[in-house]
Tab-separated table of C-alpha atoms in Angstrom:
chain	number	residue	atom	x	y	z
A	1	UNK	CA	0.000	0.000	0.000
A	2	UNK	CA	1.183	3.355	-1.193
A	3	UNK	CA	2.113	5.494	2.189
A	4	UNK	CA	1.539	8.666	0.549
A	5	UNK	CA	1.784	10.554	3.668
A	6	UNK	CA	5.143	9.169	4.429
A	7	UNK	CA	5.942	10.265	0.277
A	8	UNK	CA	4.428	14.482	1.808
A	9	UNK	CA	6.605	14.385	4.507
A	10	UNK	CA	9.417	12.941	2.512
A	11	UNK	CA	9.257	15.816	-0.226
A	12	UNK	CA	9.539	18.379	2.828
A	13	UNK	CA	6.412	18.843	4.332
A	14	UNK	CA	5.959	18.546	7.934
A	15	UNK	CA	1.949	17.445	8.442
A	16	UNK	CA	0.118	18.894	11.629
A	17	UNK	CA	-2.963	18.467	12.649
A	18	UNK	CA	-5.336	21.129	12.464
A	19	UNK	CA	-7.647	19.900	15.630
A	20	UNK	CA	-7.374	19.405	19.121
A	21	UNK	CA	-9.602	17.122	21.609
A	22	UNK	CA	-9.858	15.840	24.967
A	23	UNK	CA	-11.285	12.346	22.830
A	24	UNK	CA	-7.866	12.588	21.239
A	25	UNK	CA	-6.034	12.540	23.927
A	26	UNK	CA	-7.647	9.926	26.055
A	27	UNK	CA	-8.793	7.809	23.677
A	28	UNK	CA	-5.154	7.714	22.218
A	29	UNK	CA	-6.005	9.044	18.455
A	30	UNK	CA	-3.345	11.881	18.641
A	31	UNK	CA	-0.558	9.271	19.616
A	32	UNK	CA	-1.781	6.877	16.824
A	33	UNK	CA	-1.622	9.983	14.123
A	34	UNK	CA	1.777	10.644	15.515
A	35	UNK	CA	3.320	7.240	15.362
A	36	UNK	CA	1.108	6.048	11.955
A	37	UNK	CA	0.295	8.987	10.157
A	38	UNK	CA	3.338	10.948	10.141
A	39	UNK	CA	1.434	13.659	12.330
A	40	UNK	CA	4.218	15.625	14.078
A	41	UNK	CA	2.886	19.338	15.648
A	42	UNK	CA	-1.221	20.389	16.031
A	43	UNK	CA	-2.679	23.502	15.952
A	44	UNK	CA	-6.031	24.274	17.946
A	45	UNK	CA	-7.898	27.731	17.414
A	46	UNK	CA	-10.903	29.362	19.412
A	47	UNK	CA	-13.156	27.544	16.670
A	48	UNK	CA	-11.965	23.945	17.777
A	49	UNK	CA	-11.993	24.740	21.260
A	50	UNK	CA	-15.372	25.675	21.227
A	51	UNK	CA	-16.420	22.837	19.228
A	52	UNK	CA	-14.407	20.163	21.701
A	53	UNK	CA	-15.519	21.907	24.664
A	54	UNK	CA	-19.280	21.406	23.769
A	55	UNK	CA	-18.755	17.552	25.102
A	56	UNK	CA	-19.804	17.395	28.652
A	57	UNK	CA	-19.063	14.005	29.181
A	58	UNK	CA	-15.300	14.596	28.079
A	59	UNK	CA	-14.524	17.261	30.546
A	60	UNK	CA	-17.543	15.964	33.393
A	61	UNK	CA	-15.131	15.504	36.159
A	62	UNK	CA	-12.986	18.498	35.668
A	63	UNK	CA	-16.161	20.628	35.387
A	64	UNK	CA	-17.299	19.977	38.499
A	65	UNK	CA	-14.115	20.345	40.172
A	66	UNK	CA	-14.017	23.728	38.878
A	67	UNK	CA	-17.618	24.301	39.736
A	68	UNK	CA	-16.819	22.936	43.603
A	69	UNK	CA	-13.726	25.394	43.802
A	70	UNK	CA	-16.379	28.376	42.803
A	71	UNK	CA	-14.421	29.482	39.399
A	72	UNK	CA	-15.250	31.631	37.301
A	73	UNK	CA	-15.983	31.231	33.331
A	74	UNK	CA	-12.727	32.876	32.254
A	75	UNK	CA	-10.608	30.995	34.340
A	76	UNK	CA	-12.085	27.649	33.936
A	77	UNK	CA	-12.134	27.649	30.197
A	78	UNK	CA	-8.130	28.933	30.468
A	79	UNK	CA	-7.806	26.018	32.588
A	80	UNK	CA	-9.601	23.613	30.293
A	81	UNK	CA	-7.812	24.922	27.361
A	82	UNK	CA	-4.292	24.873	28.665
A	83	UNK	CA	-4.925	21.218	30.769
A	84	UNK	CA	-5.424	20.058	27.315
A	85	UNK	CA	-2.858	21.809	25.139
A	86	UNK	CA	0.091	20.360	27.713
A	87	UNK	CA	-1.128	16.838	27.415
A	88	UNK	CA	-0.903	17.254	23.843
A	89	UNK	CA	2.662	18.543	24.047
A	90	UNK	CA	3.519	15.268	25.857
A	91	UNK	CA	1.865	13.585	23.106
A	92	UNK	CA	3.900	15.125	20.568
A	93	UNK	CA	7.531	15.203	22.922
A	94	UNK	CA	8.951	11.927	21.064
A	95	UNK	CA	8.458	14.041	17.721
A	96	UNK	CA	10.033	16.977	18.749
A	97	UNK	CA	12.708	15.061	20.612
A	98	UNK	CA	13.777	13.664	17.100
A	99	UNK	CA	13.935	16.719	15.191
A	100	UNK	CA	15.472	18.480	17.457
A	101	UNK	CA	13.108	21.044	18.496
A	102	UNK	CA	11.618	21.655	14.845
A	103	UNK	CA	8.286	19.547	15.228
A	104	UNK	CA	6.562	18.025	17.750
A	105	UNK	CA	4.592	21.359	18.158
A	106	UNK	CA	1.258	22.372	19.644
A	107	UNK	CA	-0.215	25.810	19.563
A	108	UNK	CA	-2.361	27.477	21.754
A	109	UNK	CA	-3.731	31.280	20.657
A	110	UNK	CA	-4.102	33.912	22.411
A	111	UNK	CA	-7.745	35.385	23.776
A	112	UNK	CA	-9.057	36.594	20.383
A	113	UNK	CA	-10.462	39.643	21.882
A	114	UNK	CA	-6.943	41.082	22.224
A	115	UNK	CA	-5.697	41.081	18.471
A	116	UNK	CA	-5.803	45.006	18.476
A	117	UNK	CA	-4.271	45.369	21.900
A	118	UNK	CA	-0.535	45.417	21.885
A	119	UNK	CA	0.409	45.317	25.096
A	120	UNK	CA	-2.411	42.875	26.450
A	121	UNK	CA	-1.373	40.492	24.191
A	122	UNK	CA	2.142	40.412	25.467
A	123	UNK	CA	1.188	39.892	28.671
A	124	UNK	CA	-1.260	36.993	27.396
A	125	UNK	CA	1.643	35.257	25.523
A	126	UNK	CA	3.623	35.325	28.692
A	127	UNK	CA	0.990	33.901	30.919
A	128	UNK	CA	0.335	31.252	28.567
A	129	UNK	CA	3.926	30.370	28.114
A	130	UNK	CA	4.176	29.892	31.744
A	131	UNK	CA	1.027	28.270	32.491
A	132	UNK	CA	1.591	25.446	29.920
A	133	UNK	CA	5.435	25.150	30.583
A	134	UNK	CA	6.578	22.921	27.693
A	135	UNK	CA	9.514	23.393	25.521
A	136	UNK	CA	7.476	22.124	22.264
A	137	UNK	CA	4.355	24.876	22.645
A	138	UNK	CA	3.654	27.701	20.448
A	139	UNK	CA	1.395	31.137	20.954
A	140	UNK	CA	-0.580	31.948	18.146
A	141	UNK	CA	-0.729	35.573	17.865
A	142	UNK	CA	-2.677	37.261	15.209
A	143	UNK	CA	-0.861	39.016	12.827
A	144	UNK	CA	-2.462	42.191	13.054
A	145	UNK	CA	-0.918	45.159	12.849
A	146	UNK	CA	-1.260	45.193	16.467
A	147	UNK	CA	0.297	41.818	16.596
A	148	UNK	CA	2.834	42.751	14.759
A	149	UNK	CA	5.366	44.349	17.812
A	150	UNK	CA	3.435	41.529	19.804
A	151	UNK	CA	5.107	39.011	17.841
A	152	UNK	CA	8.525	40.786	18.498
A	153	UNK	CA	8.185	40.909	22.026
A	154	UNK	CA	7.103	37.749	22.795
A	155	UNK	CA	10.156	36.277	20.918
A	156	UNK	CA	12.372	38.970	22.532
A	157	UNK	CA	11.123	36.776	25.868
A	158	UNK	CA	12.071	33.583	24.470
A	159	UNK	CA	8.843	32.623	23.365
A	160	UNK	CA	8.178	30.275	20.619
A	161	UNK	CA	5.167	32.357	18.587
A	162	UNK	CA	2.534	30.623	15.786
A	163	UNK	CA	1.685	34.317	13.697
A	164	UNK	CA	-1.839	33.259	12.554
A	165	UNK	CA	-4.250	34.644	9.950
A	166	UNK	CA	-1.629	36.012	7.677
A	167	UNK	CA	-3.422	36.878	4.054
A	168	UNK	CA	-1.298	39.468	2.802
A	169	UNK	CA	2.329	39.252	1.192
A	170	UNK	CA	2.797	42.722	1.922
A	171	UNK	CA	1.949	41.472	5.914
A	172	UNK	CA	3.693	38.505	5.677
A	173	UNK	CA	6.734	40.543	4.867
A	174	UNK	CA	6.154	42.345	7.757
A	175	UNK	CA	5.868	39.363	9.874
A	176	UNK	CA	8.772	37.946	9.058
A	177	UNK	CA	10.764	41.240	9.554
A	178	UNK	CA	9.010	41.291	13.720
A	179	UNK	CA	10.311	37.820	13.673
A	180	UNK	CA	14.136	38.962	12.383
A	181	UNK	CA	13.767	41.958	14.979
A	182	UNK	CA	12.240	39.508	17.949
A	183	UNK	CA	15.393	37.411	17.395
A	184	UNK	CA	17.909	40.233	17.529
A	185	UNK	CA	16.311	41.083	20.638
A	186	UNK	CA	16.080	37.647	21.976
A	187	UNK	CA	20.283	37.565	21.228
A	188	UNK	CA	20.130	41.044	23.308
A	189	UNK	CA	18.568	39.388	25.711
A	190	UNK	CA	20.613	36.522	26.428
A	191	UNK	CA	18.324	33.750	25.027
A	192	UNK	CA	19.130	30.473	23.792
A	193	UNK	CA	18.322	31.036	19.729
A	194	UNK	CA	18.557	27.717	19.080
A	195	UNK	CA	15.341	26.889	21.650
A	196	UNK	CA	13.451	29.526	20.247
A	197	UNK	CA	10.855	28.368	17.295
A	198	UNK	CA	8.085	30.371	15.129
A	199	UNK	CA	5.589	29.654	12.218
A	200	UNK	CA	3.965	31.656	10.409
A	201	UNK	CA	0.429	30.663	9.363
A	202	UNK	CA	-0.571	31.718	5.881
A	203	UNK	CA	-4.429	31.152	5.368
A	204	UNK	CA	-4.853	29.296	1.636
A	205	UNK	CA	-8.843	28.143	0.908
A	206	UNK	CA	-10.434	31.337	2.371
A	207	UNK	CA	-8.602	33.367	-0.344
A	208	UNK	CA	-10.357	31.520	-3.273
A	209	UNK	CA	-13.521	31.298	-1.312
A	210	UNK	CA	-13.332	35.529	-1.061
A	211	UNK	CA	-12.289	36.008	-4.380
A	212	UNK	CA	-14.270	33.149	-6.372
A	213	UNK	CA	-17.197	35.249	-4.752
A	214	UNK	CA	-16.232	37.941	-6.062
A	215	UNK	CA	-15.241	36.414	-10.010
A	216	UNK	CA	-18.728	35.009	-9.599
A	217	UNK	CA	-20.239	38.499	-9.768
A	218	UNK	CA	-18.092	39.743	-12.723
A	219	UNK	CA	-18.880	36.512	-14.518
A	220	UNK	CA	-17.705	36.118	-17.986
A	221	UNK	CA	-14.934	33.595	-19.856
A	222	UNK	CA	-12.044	35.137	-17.935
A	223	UNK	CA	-13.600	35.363	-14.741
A	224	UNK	CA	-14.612	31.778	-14.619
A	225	UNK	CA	-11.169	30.592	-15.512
A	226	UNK	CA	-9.710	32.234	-12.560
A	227	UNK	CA	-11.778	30.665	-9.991
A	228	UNK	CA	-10.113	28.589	-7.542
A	229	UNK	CA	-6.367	29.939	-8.607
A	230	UNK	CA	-6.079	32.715	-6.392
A	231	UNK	CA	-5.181	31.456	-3.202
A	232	UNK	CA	-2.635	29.037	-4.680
A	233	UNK	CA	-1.070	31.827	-6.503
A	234	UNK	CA	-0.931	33.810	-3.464
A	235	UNK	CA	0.953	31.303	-0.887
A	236	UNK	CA	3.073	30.270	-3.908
A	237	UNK	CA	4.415	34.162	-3.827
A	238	UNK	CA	4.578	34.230	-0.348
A	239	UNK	CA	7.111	31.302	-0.556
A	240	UNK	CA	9.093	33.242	-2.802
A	241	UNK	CA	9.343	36.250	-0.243
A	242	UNK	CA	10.258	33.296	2.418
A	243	UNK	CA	13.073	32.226	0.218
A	244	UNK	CA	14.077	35.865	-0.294
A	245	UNK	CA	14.288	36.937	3.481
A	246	UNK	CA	15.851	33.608	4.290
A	247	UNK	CA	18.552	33.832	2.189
A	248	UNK	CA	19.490	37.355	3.438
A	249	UNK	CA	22.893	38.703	5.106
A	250	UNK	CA	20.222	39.771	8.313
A	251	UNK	CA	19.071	36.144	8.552
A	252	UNK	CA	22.684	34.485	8.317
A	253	UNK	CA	24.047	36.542	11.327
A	254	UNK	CA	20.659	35.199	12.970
A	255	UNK	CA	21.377	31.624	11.706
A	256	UNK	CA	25.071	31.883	12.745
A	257	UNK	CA	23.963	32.045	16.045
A	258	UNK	CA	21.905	28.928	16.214
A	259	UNK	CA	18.329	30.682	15.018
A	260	UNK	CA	15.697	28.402	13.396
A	261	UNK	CA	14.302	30.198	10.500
A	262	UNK	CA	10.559	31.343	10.811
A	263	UNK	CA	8.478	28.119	8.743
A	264	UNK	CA	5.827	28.903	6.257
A	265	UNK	CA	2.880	27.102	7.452
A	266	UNK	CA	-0.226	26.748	5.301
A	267	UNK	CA	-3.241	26.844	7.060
A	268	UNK	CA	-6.866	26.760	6.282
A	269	UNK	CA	-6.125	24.022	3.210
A	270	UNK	CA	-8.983	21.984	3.763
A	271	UNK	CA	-11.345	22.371	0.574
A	272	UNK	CA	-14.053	24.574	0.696
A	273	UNK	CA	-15.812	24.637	-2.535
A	274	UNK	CA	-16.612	20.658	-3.698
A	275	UNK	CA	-16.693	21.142	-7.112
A	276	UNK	CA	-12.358	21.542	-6.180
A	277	UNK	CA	-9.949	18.357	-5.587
A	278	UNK	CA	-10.061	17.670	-2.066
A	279	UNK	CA	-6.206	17.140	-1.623
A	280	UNK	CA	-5.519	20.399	-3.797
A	281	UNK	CA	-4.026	22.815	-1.557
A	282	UNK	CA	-1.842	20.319	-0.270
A	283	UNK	CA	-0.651	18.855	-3.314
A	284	UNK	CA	-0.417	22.219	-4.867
A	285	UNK	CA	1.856	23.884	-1.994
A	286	UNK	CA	5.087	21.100	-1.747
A	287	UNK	CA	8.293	22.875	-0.940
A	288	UNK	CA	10.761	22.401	1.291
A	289	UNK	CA	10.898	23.486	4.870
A	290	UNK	CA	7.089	23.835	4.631
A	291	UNK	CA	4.224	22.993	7.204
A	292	UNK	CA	0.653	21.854	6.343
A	293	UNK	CA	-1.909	21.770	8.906
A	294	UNK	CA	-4.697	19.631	7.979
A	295	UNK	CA	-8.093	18.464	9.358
A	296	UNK	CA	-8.807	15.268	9.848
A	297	UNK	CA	-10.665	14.548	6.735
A	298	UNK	CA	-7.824	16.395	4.858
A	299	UNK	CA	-5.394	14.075	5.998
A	300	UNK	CA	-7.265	10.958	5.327
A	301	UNK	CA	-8.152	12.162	1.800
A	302	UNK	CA	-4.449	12.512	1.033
A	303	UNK	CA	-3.292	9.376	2.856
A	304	UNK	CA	-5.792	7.633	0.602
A	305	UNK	CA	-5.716	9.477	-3.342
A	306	UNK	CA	-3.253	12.344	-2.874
A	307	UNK	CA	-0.596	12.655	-5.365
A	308	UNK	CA	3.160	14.082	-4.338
A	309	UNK	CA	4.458	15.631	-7.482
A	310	UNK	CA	7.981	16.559	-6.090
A	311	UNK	CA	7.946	20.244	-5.425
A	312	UNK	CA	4.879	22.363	-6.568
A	313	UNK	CA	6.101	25.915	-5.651
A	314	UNK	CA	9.273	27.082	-6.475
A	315	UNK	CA	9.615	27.982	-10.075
A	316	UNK	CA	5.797	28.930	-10.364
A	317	UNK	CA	6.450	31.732	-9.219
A	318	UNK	CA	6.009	33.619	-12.439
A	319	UNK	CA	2.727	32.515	-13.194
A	320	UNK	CA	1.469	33.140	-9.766
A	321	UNK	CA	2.256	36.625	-10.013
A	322	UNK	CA	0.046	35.964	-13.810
A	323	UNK	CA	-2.732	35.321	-12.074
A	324	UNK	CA	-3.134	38.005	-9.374
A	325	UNK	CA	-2.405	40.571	-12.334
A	326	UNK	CA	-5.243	39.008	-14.370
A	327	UNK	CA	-7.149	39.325	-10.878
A	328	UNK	CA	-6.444	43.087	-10.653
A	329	UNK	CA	-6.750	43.519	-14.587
A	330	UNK	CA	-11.047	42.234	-13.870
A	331	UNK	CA	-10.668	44.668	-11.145
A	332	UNK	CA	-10.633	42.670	-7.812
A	333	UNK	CA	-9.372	44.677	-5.393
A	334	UNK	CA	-6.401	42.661	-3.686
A	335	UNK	CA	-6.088	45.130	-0.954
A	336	UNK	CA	-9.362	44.889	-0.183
A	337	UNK	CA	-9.855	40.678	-0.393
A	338	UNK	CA	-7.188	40.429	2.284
A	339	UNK	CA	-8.155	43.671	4.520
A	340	UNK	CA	-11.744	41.941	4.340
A	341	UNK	CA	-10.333	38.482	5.526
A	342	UNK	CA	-7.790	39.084	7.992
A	343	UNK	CA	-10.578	41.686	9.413
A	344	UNK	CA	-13.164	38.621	9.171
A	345	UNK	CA	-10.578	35.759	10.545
A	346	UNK	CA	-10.770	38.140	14.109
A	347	UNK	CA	-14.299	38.292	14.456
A	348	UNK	CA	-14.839	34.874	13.518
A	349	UNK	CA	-12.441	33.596	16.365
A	350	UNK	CA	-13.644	36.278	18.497
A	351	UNK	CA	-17.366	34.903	18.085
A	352	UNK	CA	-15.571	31.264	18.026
A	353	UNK	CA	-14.161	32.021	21.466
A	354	UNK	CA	-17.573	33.959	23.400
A	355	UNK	CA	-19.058	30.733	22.191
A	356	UNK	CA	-17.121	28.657	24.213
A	357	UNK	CA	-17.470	30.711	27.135
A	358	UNK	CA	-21.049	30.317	26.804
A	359	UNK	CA	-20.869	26.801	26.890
A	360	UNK	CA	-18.171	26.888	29.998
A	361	UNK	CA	-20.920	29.157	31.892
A	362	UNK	CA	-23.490	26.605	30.679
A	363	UNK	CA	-21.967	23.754	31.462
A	364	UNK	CA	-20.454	25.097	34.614
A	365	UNK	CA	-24.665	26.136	35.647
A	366	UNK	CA	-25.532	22.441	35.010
A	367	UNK	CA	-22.935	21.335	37.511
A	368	UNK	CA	-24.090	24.160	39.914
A	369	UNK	CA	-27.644	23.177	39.680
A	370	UNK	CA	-27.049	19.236	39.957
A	371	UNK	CA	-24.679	20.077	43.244
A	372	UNK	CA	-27.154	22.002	44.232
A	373	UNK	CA	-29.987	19.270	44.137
A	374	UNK	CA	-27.514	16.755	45.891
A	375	UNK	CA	-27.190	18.616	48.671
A	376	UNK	CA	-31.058	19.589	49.185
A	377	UNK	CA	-31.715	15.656	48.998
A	378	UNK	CA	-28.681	15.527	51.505
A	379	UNK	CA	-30.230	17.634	53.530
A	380	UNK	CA	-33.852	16.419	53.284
A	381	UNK	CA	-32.250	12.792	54.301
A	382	UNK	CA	-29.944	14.829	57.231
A	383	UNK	CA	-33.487	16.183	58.551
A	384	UNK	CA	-35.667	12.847	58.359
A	385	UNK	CA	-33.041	11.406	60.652
């Protein structure tokens, strides 16, 4: 049988996981994807939180604990969050024992509601990085421009950062030159370079899914034949910049000192439009020194049909660049496509994340009300004796 997982990781891709579950991690699934799948970091996001905290039965006992010690919703949902993320770090140790740090990483984001606060999300980052305490975690930080002197700080501290909901070359450049300036700092600082890791997370499907929308409108010939090219085009240009900034005279004195460089990580690549391969922004975005976090269904639909075509990136470069002109030429405003998605990708984790608050402070009522009812009955019992 064709291991065509083993054949993506091979050709230079390192395959996370793009979920995160207490059913993972006690019924053993994360392990299995780690030791048969070629799994070797996770990502989690207010989204999937809120989706795995929705199982009551999953996180019963802790719940009531919490309810018993008279927490509040903030804090227990931290404390859910966080119990979770360091048991998957454990999970993952034995792959980022053997690559030395690379993989074998979990990320945990910051509280959504802070991607325009600066200084807030420092402090965030720091508490997180403490609270979890494992060598092989990553803070996702937004890459706002608020985020943006975030991200340097937080890797001034020695903290290993996951910039998330990147869109934009133009902010991708600039996230990569807060990670250069995070590193200098971290050298100021005294820090270990070599311990420090970062990501950054460029969103793929929701491109085409903004910009088909939009090509859908326009109709026509031309417009049709750009649908579902736009978001390829984009990360394939944004792997150019990588190799560009990467290759620089400011990143060798960095990499002279034992610095990792910053990973392009494509995120979002699960398909959203059907009438699109299934496996297409993963077989469409192979280069070396790449990450591709996957769902679930994305990585069985590769590990059963996807095709590894040796690397599908560098050299397109030119005809990326074709299709965003053609793009602009129909007049779809790039600008606007990823002001409108990076300013979309904050509210929709910031509703994500009030969600799962909710269900914390519902769940968290249920266990107040059932205590509650034990100890009338208790008491009932207590007074007919």
């Amino acid at each position: 049988m064709t291991d065509r997982l083993g054949q993506l990781s091979a050709a230079g891709v390192a395959i996370w996981l793009d979920d995160l579950s207490r059913q993972r991690l006690t019924g053993g699934g994360l392990d299995a994807l780690r030791r048969e799948r070629h799994v070797v970091g996770v990502t989690s996001n207010p989204t999937i939180f809120a989706k795995a905290l929705a199982d009551h039965a999953a996180y019963g006992d802790q719940l009531r604990d919490l309810t018993v010690a008279k927490f509040g919703v903030e804090e227990a949902a931290r404390l859910l969050t966080t119990y979770d993320v360091r048991w998957a770090c454990d999970v993952m140790r034995p792959a980022y024992e053997a690559s030395s740090g690379v993989d074998g990483r979990v990320s945990i984001e910051v509280d959504p509601r802070l991607a325009y606060d600066t200084e807030r999300t420092v402090a965030e980052a720091k508490t997180l990085w403490w609270m979890i305490d494992r060598p092989n975690l990553f803070i996702k930080i937004p890459a706002t421009e608020p985020g943006l002197p975030a991200i340097t700080a937080a890797l001034a501290h020695g903290i290993s950062v996951n910039v998330t909901l990147i869109f934009s070359l133009q902010r991708y450049e600039q996230v990569m030159d807060a990670f250069l300036t995070g590193l200098e700092r971290a050298r100021e600082n005294g820090h270990d370079l070599s311990a420090i890791a970062s990501v950054a997370s460029f969103f793929v499907s929701r491109v085409d899914t903004e910009v088909d929308k939009r090509l859908e409108k326009i109709n026509g010939e031309r417009a049709r034949a750009l649908m579902g090219k736009a978001a390829i085009a984009n990360a394939r240009l944004a792997y150019q910049r990588y190799e560009r900034v990467f290759s620089s005279a400011r990143w060798q004195a960095l990499a002279d000192a034992g610095a990792h460089p910053q990973r392009p990580l494509w995120a979002s690549t699960s398909t959203k439009n059907p009438a699109y391969r299934d496996t297409v922004y993963v077989e469409e975005l192979i280069a070396p020194g790449v990450v591709n976090t996957m769902p679930q269904e994305t990585i069985d639909a590769f590990a059963d049909h996807g095709e590894v075509r040796g690397d599908t990136v560098t050299g397109a470069y030119d005809e990326a660049q074709a299709v965003l002109d053609e793009l602009a030429a129909l007049g779809i405003d790039y600008d606007d496509v990823v002001a409108t998605l990076e300013r979309e990708g904050v509210e929709k984790f910031e509703a994500s994340w009030l969600e799962l608050l909710r269900g914390v402070e519902a769940q968290l009522s249920g266990e107040r009300t059932r205590l509650a009812e034990r100890d009338s009955r208790a008491a009932a019992i207590g007074g007919a004796a």
